[in-house]
Short mmCIF file of C-alpha atoms (C1' of nucleotides) in Angstrom, two decimals:
data_model
loop_
_atom_site.label_atom_id
_atom_site.label_comp_id
_atom_site.label_asym_id
_atom_site.label_seq_id
_atom_site.Cartn_x
_atom_site.Cartn_y
_atom_site.Cartn_z
CA UNK A 1 0.00 0.00 0.00
CA UNK A 2 1.13 3.54 -0.75
CA UNK A 3 0.56 6.44 1.61
CA UNK A 4 0.57 9.76 -0.16
CA UNK A 5 2.19 12.83 1.31
CA UNK A 6 3.78 11.20 4.33
CA UNK A 7 7.12 12.89 4.88
CA UNK A 8 10.39 11.10 5.46
CA UNK A 9 10.62 12.68 8.92
CA UNK A 10 7.59 10.56 9.87
CA UNK A 11 8.88 7.37 8.20
CA UNK A 12 12.18 7.65 10.07
CA UNK A 13 10.40 7.38 13.42
CA UNK A 14 8.35 4.29 12.60
CA UNK A 15 11.22 1.78 13.02
CA UNK A 16 11.94 3.45 16.36
CA UNK A 17 8.38 2.79 17.49
CA UNK A 18 8.66 -0.75 16.20
CA UNK A 19 11.72 -1.30 18.37
CA UNK A 20 9.94 -0.04 21.48
CA UNK A 21 6.92 -2.25 20.78
CA UNK A 22 9.18 -5.29 20.49
CA UNK A 23 10.70 -4.51 23.89
CA UNK A 24 7.32 -3.99 25.52
CA UNK A 25 5.58 -6.98 23.94
CA UNK A 26 4.77 -9.65 26.50
CA UNK A 27 5.07 -7.20 29.38
CA UNK A 28 2.07 -5.05 28.52
CA UNK A 29 -0.80 -5.55 26.14
CA UNK A 30 -1.36 -1.87 25.42
CA UNK A 31 0.76 1.27 25.39
CA UNK A 32 -0.09 4.98 25.48
CA UNK A 33 1.42 7.59 23.17
CA UNK A 34 3.02 9.01 26.30
CA UNK A 35 4.87 5.79 27.15
CA UNK A 36 5.72 4.96 23.55
CA UNK A 37 7.09 8.45 23.09
CA UNK A 38 9.06 8.29 26.31
CA UNK A 39 10.90 5.17 25.18
CA UNK A 40 11.43 6.36 21.62
CA UNK A 41 12.52 9.88 22.56
CA UNK A 42 9.53 11.52 20.84
CA UNK A 43 6.80 13.77 22.29
CA UNK A 44 3.45 12.05 22.78
CA UNK A 45 1.60 14.46 20.50
CA UNK A 46 4.00 13.66 17.70
CA UNK A 47 3.60 9.90 18.23
CA UNK A 48 -0.16 10.27 17.81
CA UNK A 49 0.19 12.51 14.78
CA UNK A 50 2.66 10.12 13.14
CA UNK A 51 0.40 7.11 13.61
CA UNK A 52 -2.70 9.02 12.52
CA UNK A 53 -1.22 9.35 9.02
CA UNK A 54 -1.90 5.65 8.50
CA UNK A 55 -5.18 5.06 10.28
CA UNK A 56 -6.83 4.99 13.68
CA UNK A 57 -4.95 2.45 15.76
CA UNK A 58 -5.69 3.60 19.29
CA UNK A 59 -8.54 3.50 21.80
CA UNK A 60 -9.38 6.59 23.85
CA UNK A 61 -8.64 6.10 27.52
CA UNK A 62 -6.55 3.00 26.81
CA UNK A 63 -3.85 3.57 24.23
CA UNK A 64 -2.57 1.32 21.47
CA UNK A 65 -2.74 -2.48 21.47
CA UNK A 66 0.92 -3.49 21.32
CA UNK A 67 0.62 -6.46 18.98
CA UNK A 68 -1.93 -4.81 16.75
CA UNK A 69 0.20 -1.70 16.34
CA UNK A 70 3.30 -3.77 15.73
CA UNK A 71 1.55 -5.64 12.93
CA UNK A 72 0.26 -2.40 11.47
CA UNK A 73 3.71 -0.80 11.47
CA UNK A 74 5.30 -3.87 9.92
CA UNK A 75 2.69 -3.77 7.19
CA UNK A 76 3.32 -0.07 6.56
CA UNK A 77 7.10 -0.58 6.38
CA UNK A 78 6.70 -3.64 4.13
CA UNK A 79 8.35 -5.83 6.75
CA UNK A 80 5.62 -8.46 6.79
CA UNK A 81 7.33 -10.78 4.39
CA UNK A 82 11.10 -11.25 3.95
CA UNK A 83 12.99 -8.66 1.90
CA UNK A 84 15.94 -9.95 -0.08
CA UNK A 85 19.05 -7.84 0.22
CA UNK A 86 22.35 -7.75 -1.68
CA UNK A 87 25.65 -6.36 -0.49
CA UNK A 88 28.22 -5.12 -2.97
CA UNK A 89 31.85 -4.88 -1.88
CA UNK A 90 33.16 -7.57 0.45
CA UNK A 91 36.04 -5.60 2.00
CA UNK A 92 36.38 -5.47 5.75
CA UNK A 93 33.34 -3.22 6.14
CA UNK A 94 31.21 -5.25 3.73
CA UNK A 95 32.32 -8.40 5.48
CA UNK A 96 31.29 -7.02 8.86
CA UNK A 97 27.92 -5.76 7.63
CA UNK A 98 27.12 -9.03 5.85
CA UNK A 99 27.82 -11.03 8.99
CA UNK A 100 25.94 -8.57 11.20
CA UNK A 101 22.83 -8.64 9.05
CA UNK A 102 22.92 -12.37 8.54
CA UNK A 103 23.00 -12.90 12.28
CA UNK A 104 20.32 -10.33 12.90
CA UNK A 105 18.08 -11.98 10.34
CA UNK A 106 18.54 -15.42 11.92
CA UNK A 107 18.16 -14.34 15.53
CA UNK A 108 15.60 -11.54 15.51
CA UNK A 109 12.23 -12.73 14.18
CA UNK A 110 11.14 -9.13 13.59
CA UNK A 111 14.15 -8.35 11.42
CA UNK A 112 12.94 -9.71 8.10
CA UNK A 113 15.66 -8.31 5.86
CA UNK A 114 17.73 -11.21 4.56
CA UNK A 115 21.14 -10.90 2.87
CA UNK A 116 20.97 -13.41 0.01
CA UNK A 117 23.81 -12.34 -2.28
CA UNK A 118 27.23 -10.70 -2.05
CA UNK A 119 29.14 -9.17 -4.96
CA UNK A 120 32.84 -8.37 -5.30
CA UNK A 121 35.54 -7.82 -7.94
CA UNK A 122 38.09 -10.02 -6.18
CA UNK A 123 38.34 -13.32 -8.11
CA UNK A 124 39.59 -15.03 -4.97
CA UNK A 125 36.27 -14.35 -3.28
CA UNK A 126 33.94 -14.89 -6.24
CA UNK A 127 32.42 -18.37 -6.23
CA UNK A 128 32.88 -18.73 -2.49
CA UNK A 129 30.50 -17.98 0.37
CA UNK A 130 30.47 -15.93 3.56
CA UNK A 131 28.36 -17.25 6.42
CA UNK A 132 26.59 -19.31 3.79
CA UNK A 133 25.85 -16.33 1.52
CA UNK A 134 27.18 -16.83 -2.03
CA UNK A 135 29.65 -14.32 -3.45
CA UNK A 136 29.22 -13.33 -7.11
CA UNK A 137 31.20 -11.13 -9.49
CA UNK A 138 29.92 -7.64 -10.30
CA UNK A 139 28.96 -8.77 -13.80
CA UNK A 140 26.44 -11.14 -12.26
CA UNK A 141 24.39 -8.33 -10.69
CA UNK A 142 22.26 -8.11 -13.82
CA UNK A 143 21.35 -11.79 -13.63
CA UNK A 144 21.25 -12.51 -9.89
CA UNK A 145 19.21 -9.53 -8.73
CA UNK A 146 16.08 -10.49 -10.68
CA UNK A 147 16.69 -14.19 -10.08
CA UNK A 148 16.78 -13.77 -6.32
CA UNK A 149 14.13 -11.03 -6.28
CA UNK A 150 16.50 -8.61 -4.57
CA UNK A 151 14.89 -5.27 -3.75
CA UNK A 152 17.38 -3.68 -1.38
CA UNK A 153 21.18 -3.31 -1.57
CA UNK A 154 24.08 -2.07 0.52
CA UNK A 155 27.08 -0.52 -1.25
CA UNK A 156 30.45 -0.87 0.50
CA UNK A 157 32.86 -0.43 -2.41
CA UNK A 158 35.52 2.29 -2.70
CA UNK A 159 34.26 5.76 -3.62
CA UNK A 160 35.43 5.63 -7.22
CA UNK A 161 33.55 2.41 -7.96
CA UNK A 162 30.31 3.33 -6.20
CA UNK A 163 28.48 5.11 -9.04
CA UNK A 164 29.01 2.25 -11.49
CA UNK A 165 27.78 -0.26 -8.94
CA UNK A 166 24.78 1.94 -8.23
CA UNK A 167 23.94 2.12 -11.95
CA UNK A 168 24.16 -1.67 -12.29
CA UNK A 169 21.92 -2.21 -9.26
CA UNK A 170 19.36 0.30 -10.51
CA UNK A 171 19.30 -1.27 -13.95
CA UNK A 172 18.81 -4.69 -12.40
CA UNK A 173 15.75 -3.39 -10.56
CA UNK A 174 16.87 -2.56 -7.02
CA UNK A 175 14.55 0.03 -5.48
CA UNK A 176 16.44 1.10 -2.35
CA UNK A 177 20.16 1.47 -1.67
CA UNK A 178 22.13 2.10 1.49
CA UNK A 179 25.42 3.68 0.44
CA UNK A 180 28.53 3.63 2.64
CA UNK A 181 30.86 5.09 0.00
CA UNK A 182 31.73 8.76 0.58
CA UNK A 183 30.14 10.05 -2.62
CA UNK A 184 26.80 11.54 -3.59
CA UNK A 185 25.22 8.92 -5.85
CA UNK A 186 23.02 9.80 -8.82
CA UNK A 187 19.92 7.65 -9.22
CA UNK A 188 16.46 7.93 -10.77
CA UNK A 189 14.03 9.44 -8.30
CA UNK A 190 11.97 6.27 -7.95
CA UNK A 191 15.06 4.66 -6.42
CA UNK A 192 15.72 5.61 -2.84
CA UNK A 193 19.34 6.17 -1.84
CA UNK A 194 20.33 6.65 1.81
CA UNK A 195 23.86 7.62 2.72
CA UNK A 196 25.76 6.58 5.80
CA UNK A 197 28.90 8.61 5.57
CA UNK A 198 31.19 7.87 8.47
CA UNK A 199 33.69 10.62 7.76
CA UNK A 200 31.04 13.32 7.39
CA UNK A 201 29.59 12.17 10.68
CA UNK A 202 32.94 12.28 12.47
CA UNK A 203 33.73 15.71 11.07
CA UNK A 204 30.36 16.93 12.27
CA UNK A 205 31.02 15.55 15.74
CA UNK A 206 34.38 17.33 15.80
CA UNK A 207 32.45 20.61 15.82
CA UNK A 208 30.85 19.72 19.12
CA UNK A 209 34.12 18.91 20.83
CA UNK A 210 34.80 22.60 21.22
CA UNK A 211 31.28 23.64 22.16
CA UNK B 1 35.69 29.33 19.19
CA UNK B 2 32.02 28.85 20.00
CA UNK B 3 29.22 29.97 17.66
CA UNK B 4 25.99 30.55 19.47
CA UNK B 5 22.66 29.57 18.04
CA UNK B 6 23.93 27.74 14.97
CA UNK B 7 21.65 24.76 14.40
CA UNK B 8 22.78 21.23 13.77
CA UNK B 9 21.15 21.36 10.33
CA UNK B 10 23.79 23.93 9.38
CA UNK B 11 26.71 22.06 10.99
CA UNK B 12 25.80 18.89 9.09
CA UNK B 13 26.35 20.64 5.77
CA UNK B 14 29.78 22.08 6.56
CA UNK B 15 31.70 18.80 6.08
CA UNK B 16 29.89 18.45 2.74
CA UNK B 17 31.20 21.85 1.65
CA UNK B 18 34.63 20.88 2.88
CA UNK B 19 34.59 17.80 0.67
CA UNK B 20 33.64 19.84 -2.41
CA UNK B 21 36.38 22.38 -1.69
CA UNK B 22 38.95 19.59 -1.49
CA UNK B 23 37.86 18.28 -4.89
CA UNK B 24 37.97 21.72 -6.47
CA UNK B 25 41.23 22.85 -4.92
CA UNK B 26 43.98 23.16 -7.50
CA UNK B 27 41.49 23.40 -10.34
CA UNK B 28 39.95 26.73 -9.42
CA UNK B 29 41.01 29.42 -7.01
CA UNK B 30 37.49 30.63 -6.23
CA UNK B 31 34.02 29.14 -6.20
CA UNK B 32 30.53 30.64 -6.22
CA UNK B 33 27.71 29.62 -3.91
CA UNK B 34 26.00 28.36 -7.03
CA UNK B 35 28.79 25.97 -7.94
CA UNK B 36 29.49 24.92 -4.36
CA UNK B 37 25.80 24.23 -3.86
CA UNK B 38 25.56 22.31 -7.11
CA UNK B 39 28.30 19.91 -6.03
CA UNK B 40 27.07 19.55 -2.48
CA UNK B 41 23.41 19.15 -3.36
CA UNK B 42 22.36 22.35 -1.59
CA UNK B 43 20.65 25.48 -2.99
CA UNK B 44 22.97 28.45 -3.46
CA UNK B 45 20.96 30.70 -1.14
CA UNK B 46 21.33 28.15 1.62
CA UNK B 47 25.07 27.85 1.06
CA UNK B 48 25.42 31.61 1.51
CA UNK B 49 23.19 31.63 4.56
CA UNK B 50 25.10 28.74 6.16
CA UNK B 51 28.47 30.41 5.67
CA UNK B 52 27.17 33.79 6.82
CA UNK B 53 26.62 32.37 10.31
CA UNK B 54 30.39 32.34 10.79
CA UNK B 55 31.55 35.49 9.04
CA UNK B 56 31.90 37.12 5.63
CA UNK B 57 34.01 34.82 3.51
CA UNK B 58 32.99 35.82 -0.01
CA UNK B 59 33.59 38.63 -2.47
CA UNK B 60 30.70 40.05 -4.48
CA UNK B 61 31.01 39.29 -8.15
CA UNK B 62 33.67 36.65 -7.50
CA UNK B 63 32.62 34.07 -4.95
CA UNK B 64 34.63 32.36 -2.22
CA UNK B 65 38.38 31.83 -2.28
CA UNK B 66 38.70 28.05 -2.19
CA UNK B 67 41.70 27.76 0.12
CA UNK B 68 40.58 30.54 2.41
CA UNK B 69 37.13 29.03 2.83
CA UNK B 70 38.60 25.58 3.37
CA UNK B 71 40.79 26.91 6.17
CA UNK B 72 37.86 28.77 7.68
CA UNK B 73 35.64 25.67 7.68
CA UNK B 74 38.40 23.52 9.16
CA UNK B 75 38.80 26.07 11.91
CA UNK B 76 35.06 26.13 12.59
CA UNK B 77 34.87 22.31 12.72
CA UNK B 78 37.97 22.10 14.93
CA UNK B 79 39.78 20.12 12.28
CA UNK B 80 42.87 22.32 12.20
CA UNK B 81 44.87 20.16 14.54
CA UNK B 82 44.62 16.37 14.94
CA UNK B 83 41.76 14.96 17.00
CA UNK B 84 42.50 11.80 18.92
CA UNK B 85 39.85 9.14 18.63
CA UNK B 86 39.17 5.90 20.47
CA UNK B 87 37.17 2.93 19.27
CA UNK B 88 35.50 0.59 21.73
CA UNK B 89 34.57 -2.92 20.60
CA UNK B 90 36.94 -4.67 18.20
CA UNK B 91 34.46 -7.10 16.65
CA UNK B 92 34.21 -7.36 12.90
CA UNK B 93 32.57 -3.95 12.58
CA UNK B 94 35.00 -2.27 14.99
CA UNK B 95 37.87 -3.92 13.18
CA UNK B 96 36.65 -2.59 9.82
CA UNK B 97 36.05 0.93 11.12
CA UNK B 98 39.44 1.09 12.85
CA UNK B 99 41.23 0.08 9.68
CA UNK B 100 39.14 2.40 7.55
CA UNK B 101 39.81 5.42 9.72
CA UNK B 102 43.46 4.63 10.16
CA UNK B 103 43.92 4.49 6.42
CA UNK B 104 41.89 7.62 5.88
CA UNK B 105 43.97 9.48 8.44
CA UNK B 106 47.24 8.41 6.80
CA UNK B 107 46.21 9.03 3.20
CA UNK B 108 43.93 12.07 3.30
CA UNK B 109 45.75 15.13 4.67
CA UNK B 110 42.41 16.88 5.34
CA UNK B 111 41.11 14.03 7.48
CA UNK B 112 42.71 14.92 10.79
CA UNK B 113 40.85 12.48 13.02
CA UNK B 114 43.36 9.88 14.24
CA UNK B 115 42.43 6.57 15.88
CA UNK B 116 44.95 6.22 18.72
CA UNK B 117 43.41 3.58 20.98
CA UNK B 118 41.16 0.54 20.73
CA UNK B 119 39.34 -1.11 23.63
CA UNK B 120 37.87 -4.59 23.93
CA UNK B 121 36.87 -7.18 26.53
CA UNK B 122 38.52 -10.07 24.71
CA UNK B 123 41.74 -10.97 26.60
CA UNK B 124 43.16 -12.46 23.40
CA UNK B 125 43.07 -9.03 21.77
CA UNK B 126 44.10 -6.90 24.76
CA UNK B 127 47.78 -6.05 24.72
CA UNK B 128 48.01 -6.52 20.96
CA UNK B 129 47.68 -4.00 18.15
CA UNK B 130 45.61 -3.54 15.00
CA UNK B 131 47.27 -1.66 12.15
CA UNK B 132 49.65 -0.34 14.76
CA UNK B 133 46.90 0.91 17.09
CA UNK B 134 47.20 -0.56 20.62
CA UNK B 135 44.27 -2.53 22.04
CA UNK B 136 43.45 -2.00 25.71
CA UNK B 137 40.94 -3.56 28.11
CA UNK B 138 37.76 -1.66 28.98
CA UNK B 139 39.11 -1.00 32.48
CA UNK B 140 41.89 1.06 30.96
CA UNK B 141 39.49 3.63 29.44
CA UNK B 142 39.70 5.70 32.61
CA UNK B 143 43.48 5.92 32.37
CA UNK B 144 44.17 5.93 28.62
CA UNK B 145 41.59 8.52 27.53
CA UNK B 146 43.15 11.39 29.51
CA UNK B 147 46.67 10.11 28.85
CA UNK B 148 46.17 10.16 25.09
CA UNK B 149 43.98 13.27 25.13
CA UNK B 150 41.13 11.41 23.43
CA UNK B 151 38.15 13.63 22.68
CA UNK B 152 36.10 11.52 20.31
CA UNK B 153 35.02 7.87 20.46
CA UNK B 154 33.23 5.28 18.34
CA UNK B 155 31.18 2.60 20.09
CA UNK B 156 30.87 -0.75 18.29
CA UNK B 157 30.04 -3.09 21.18
CA UNK B 158 26.86 -5.21 21.47
CA UNK B 159 23.70 -3.31 22.46
CA UNK B 160 23.64 -4.56 26.04
CA UNK B 161 27.17 -3.32 26.76
CA UNK B 162 26.86 0.06 25.05
CA UNK B 163 25.49 2.14 27.94
CA UNK B 164 28.22 1.05 30.35
CA UNK B 165 30.89 1.83 27.78
CA UNK B 166 29.28 5.20 27.13
CA UNK B 167 29.31 5.98 30.87
CA UNK B 168 32.99 5.07 31.14
CA UNK B 169 33.90 7.22 28.15
CA UNK B 170 31.92 10.18 29.46
CA UNK B 171 33.51 9.89 32.89
CA UNK B 172 36.95 9.75 31.28
CA UNK B 173 36.23 13.04 29.51
CA UNK B 174 35.16 12.15 25.97
CA UNK B 175 33.01 14.93 24.49
CA UNK B 176 31.58 13.32 21.37
CA UNK B 177 30.51 9.76 20.63
CA UNK B 178 29.48 7.99 17.45
CA UNK B 179 27.35 5.03 18.47
CA UNK B 180 26.77 2.01 16.24
CA UNK B 181 24.94 -0.06 18.87
CA UNK B 182 21.17 -0.21 18.33
CA UNK B 183 20.24 1.55 21.57
CA UNK B 184 19.39 5.08 22.60
CA UNK B 185 22.31 6.11 24.85
CA UNK B 186 21.88 8.38 27.86
CA UNK B 187 24.58 11.01 28.27
CA UNK B 188 24.97 14.45 29.89
CA UNK B 189 23.90 17.14 27.48
CA UNK B 190 27.39 18.60 27.09
CA UNK B 191 28.39 15.27 25.51
CA UNK B 192 27.29 14.86 21.92
CA UNK B 193 26.05 11.42 20.89
CA UNK B 194 25.35 10.61 17.24
CA UNK B 195 23.73 7.34 16.30
CA UNK B 196 24.35 5.32 13.16
CA UNK B 197 21.78 2.61 13.39
CA UNK B 198 22.03 0.28 10.45
CA UNK B 199 18.87 -1.68 11.17
CA UNK B 200 16.72 1.43 11.62
CA UNK B 201 18.08 2.69 8.33
CA UNK B 202 17.32 -0.56 6.50
CA UNK B 203 13.83 -0.73 7.96
CA UNK B 204 13.23 2.84 6.81
CA UNK B 205 14.41 1.98 3.30
CA UNK B 206 12.05 -0.99 3.23
CA UNK B 207 9.18 1.52 3.29
CA UNK B 208 10.31 2.97 -0.02
CA UNK B 209 10.47 -0.38 -1.77
CA UNK B 210 6.73 -0.38 -2.10
CA UNK B 211 6.34 3.29 -3.03
"C1'" DT C 1 -19.66 7.90 36.29
"C1'" DA C 2 -14.74 9.76 36.44
"C1'" DG C 3 -10.29 9.42 34.57
"C1'" DA C 4 -7.47 8.63 30.80
"C1'" DT C 5 -6.16 9.03 26.27
"C1'" DT C 6 -7.11 9.33 21.51
"C1'" DG C 7 -7.35 11.92 16.82
"C1'" DT C 8 -7.40 16.44 15.08
"C1'" DT C 9 -7.28 21.40 14.64
"C1'" DA C 10 -4.96 25.66 15.35
"C1'" DA C 11 -0.71 27.90 17.01
"C1'" DT C 12 4.08 27.94 17.13
"C1'" DC C 13 8.49 27.24 15.86
"C1'" DG C 14 12.33 26.67 12.80
"C1'" DA C 15 14.40 25.96 8.44
"C1'" DT C 16 14.56 26.99 3.55
"C1'" DT C 17 13.83 29.90 -0.40
"C1'" DA C 18 13.27 34.15 -3.02
"C1'" DA C 19 14.45 38.66 -3.77
"C1'" DC C 20 17.45 42.48 -3.92
"C1'" DA C 21 20.51 46.32 -2.54
"C1'" DA C 22 25.40 46.57 -2.03
"C1'" DT C 23 29.68 46.05 -4.19
"C1'" DC C 24 33.58 43.56 -6.21
"C1'" DT D 1 31.31 50.53 -16.76
"C1'" DA D 2 28.56 46.08 -16.98
"C1'" DG D 3 28.04 41.61 -15.14
"C1'" DA D 4 28.28 38.65 -11.42
"C1'" DT D 5 27.70 37.37 -6.91
"C1'" DT D 6 27.61 38.30 -2.13
"C1'" DG D 7 25.15 38.97 2.58
"C1'" DT D 8 20.74 39.83 4.39
"C1'" DT D 9 15.84 40.62 4.84
"C1'" DA D 10 11.22 39.16 4.14
"C1'" DA D 11 8.19 35.42 2.49
"C1'" DT D 12 7.27 30.72 2.33
"C1'" DC D 13 7.14 26.26 3.57
"C1'" DG D 14 7.02 22.32 6.58
"C1'" DA D 15 7.37 20.13 10.93
"C1'" DT D 16 6.38 20.12 15.83
"C1'" DT D 17 3.69 21.31 19.79
"C1'" DA D 18 -0.36 22.64 22.45
"C1'" DA D 19 -5.01 22.30 23.25
"C1'" DC D 20 -9.32 20.07 23.42
"C1'" DA D 21 -13.68 17.77 22.05
"C1'" DA D 22 -14.81 12.99 21.52
"C1'" DT D 23 -15.10 8.69 23.67
"C1'" DC D 24 -13.34 4.39 25.64
#
DNA sequence: TAGATTGTTAATCGATTAACAATC
DNA sequence: TAGATTGTTAATCGATTAACAATC
């Protein structure tokens, strides 16, 4: 389902709510916007406004049913059924992220994002596996992405290779990309690119050292 | 120097400008807000407004002197002299980030953040080094942080250990923390904590797969 | 019924954009 | 001088907060 006009600021908070609900589940059957906000670091009024974009999930005087809201949020975020993910660039960072996600997928029943394919240029790696995930060459992106129904990808290649990898992923049909390379990637606007730029983040933090 | 009332939205863009200036340096001696904005993905008016918070760096009809502005931004971000950084948690992610930052520090003269100490619980690692960076036990945070004048730290320990590590770092005098553990850390408000939460980011991206 | 809490509207706050006089 | 571009003010846009009637 598509929700028109919901801003990214709202979407960013939904996984946060989901995390709180997972912690609370079993302990309490319902939760108020006040309590949910407290745990997520969001004001109660904003919690209610965020949720109201998608429907009426609460009961006056009671709050939100924990399991019902969890299901609703998972549906909204498309986390009901498994999402197949690829990771391109099996250097030390790619290696770490592949293992981390693999483990998370196996251990946390709510984390339904599954790494199913790795890609790298290194011929020593290609043909092998990492934690049971097969490693392919970059040329195989075109074939493997549709084959494995991969919708989401992580890029952990060096900066100068990132744009080419991004193009290949987009052409193969990937709809969302998490980019760790320190470059601004160009992609069609129906493809969502999120950047996690460690060095920008550290340089930003440096500002606050003196404040 | 401390700049009062400058919002974090502004600070976040400064490292982006810095990156563009580094690319342009040598090619051109001055740059307009239009061009700088183009490369950084920011509107020219906003570039000028951001820079104006800190002084008058430009010349009408000409633009900004590349080297002068670069120096000014480095001064503002406290990147003029080296910043000592610690990394706590030498698992596969910590390992990757330590190596990445070490290399970046050695190769990129503008990247002045230097990893000088690693910390881990694993007795097999403690006492050893990684890429020449010594690995200490967690108990040594209290001693090593002041000794090495560490101001910035990265946390890559499991979620359940993160708050204790954060407390130890804060007590030892660290002023800014980049946290990779999927928990909301509590810290005094003069300590700046930034979160890079991979799973929240992936769950957010999942939303856009269906849109 | 009384207390609690929702969903929603209006008010506030903050960030971005547009416009332009000043001036290199 | 003419063209370009700054720094800054006012206008716009969007997101958050406060308030409250509805109702469980």
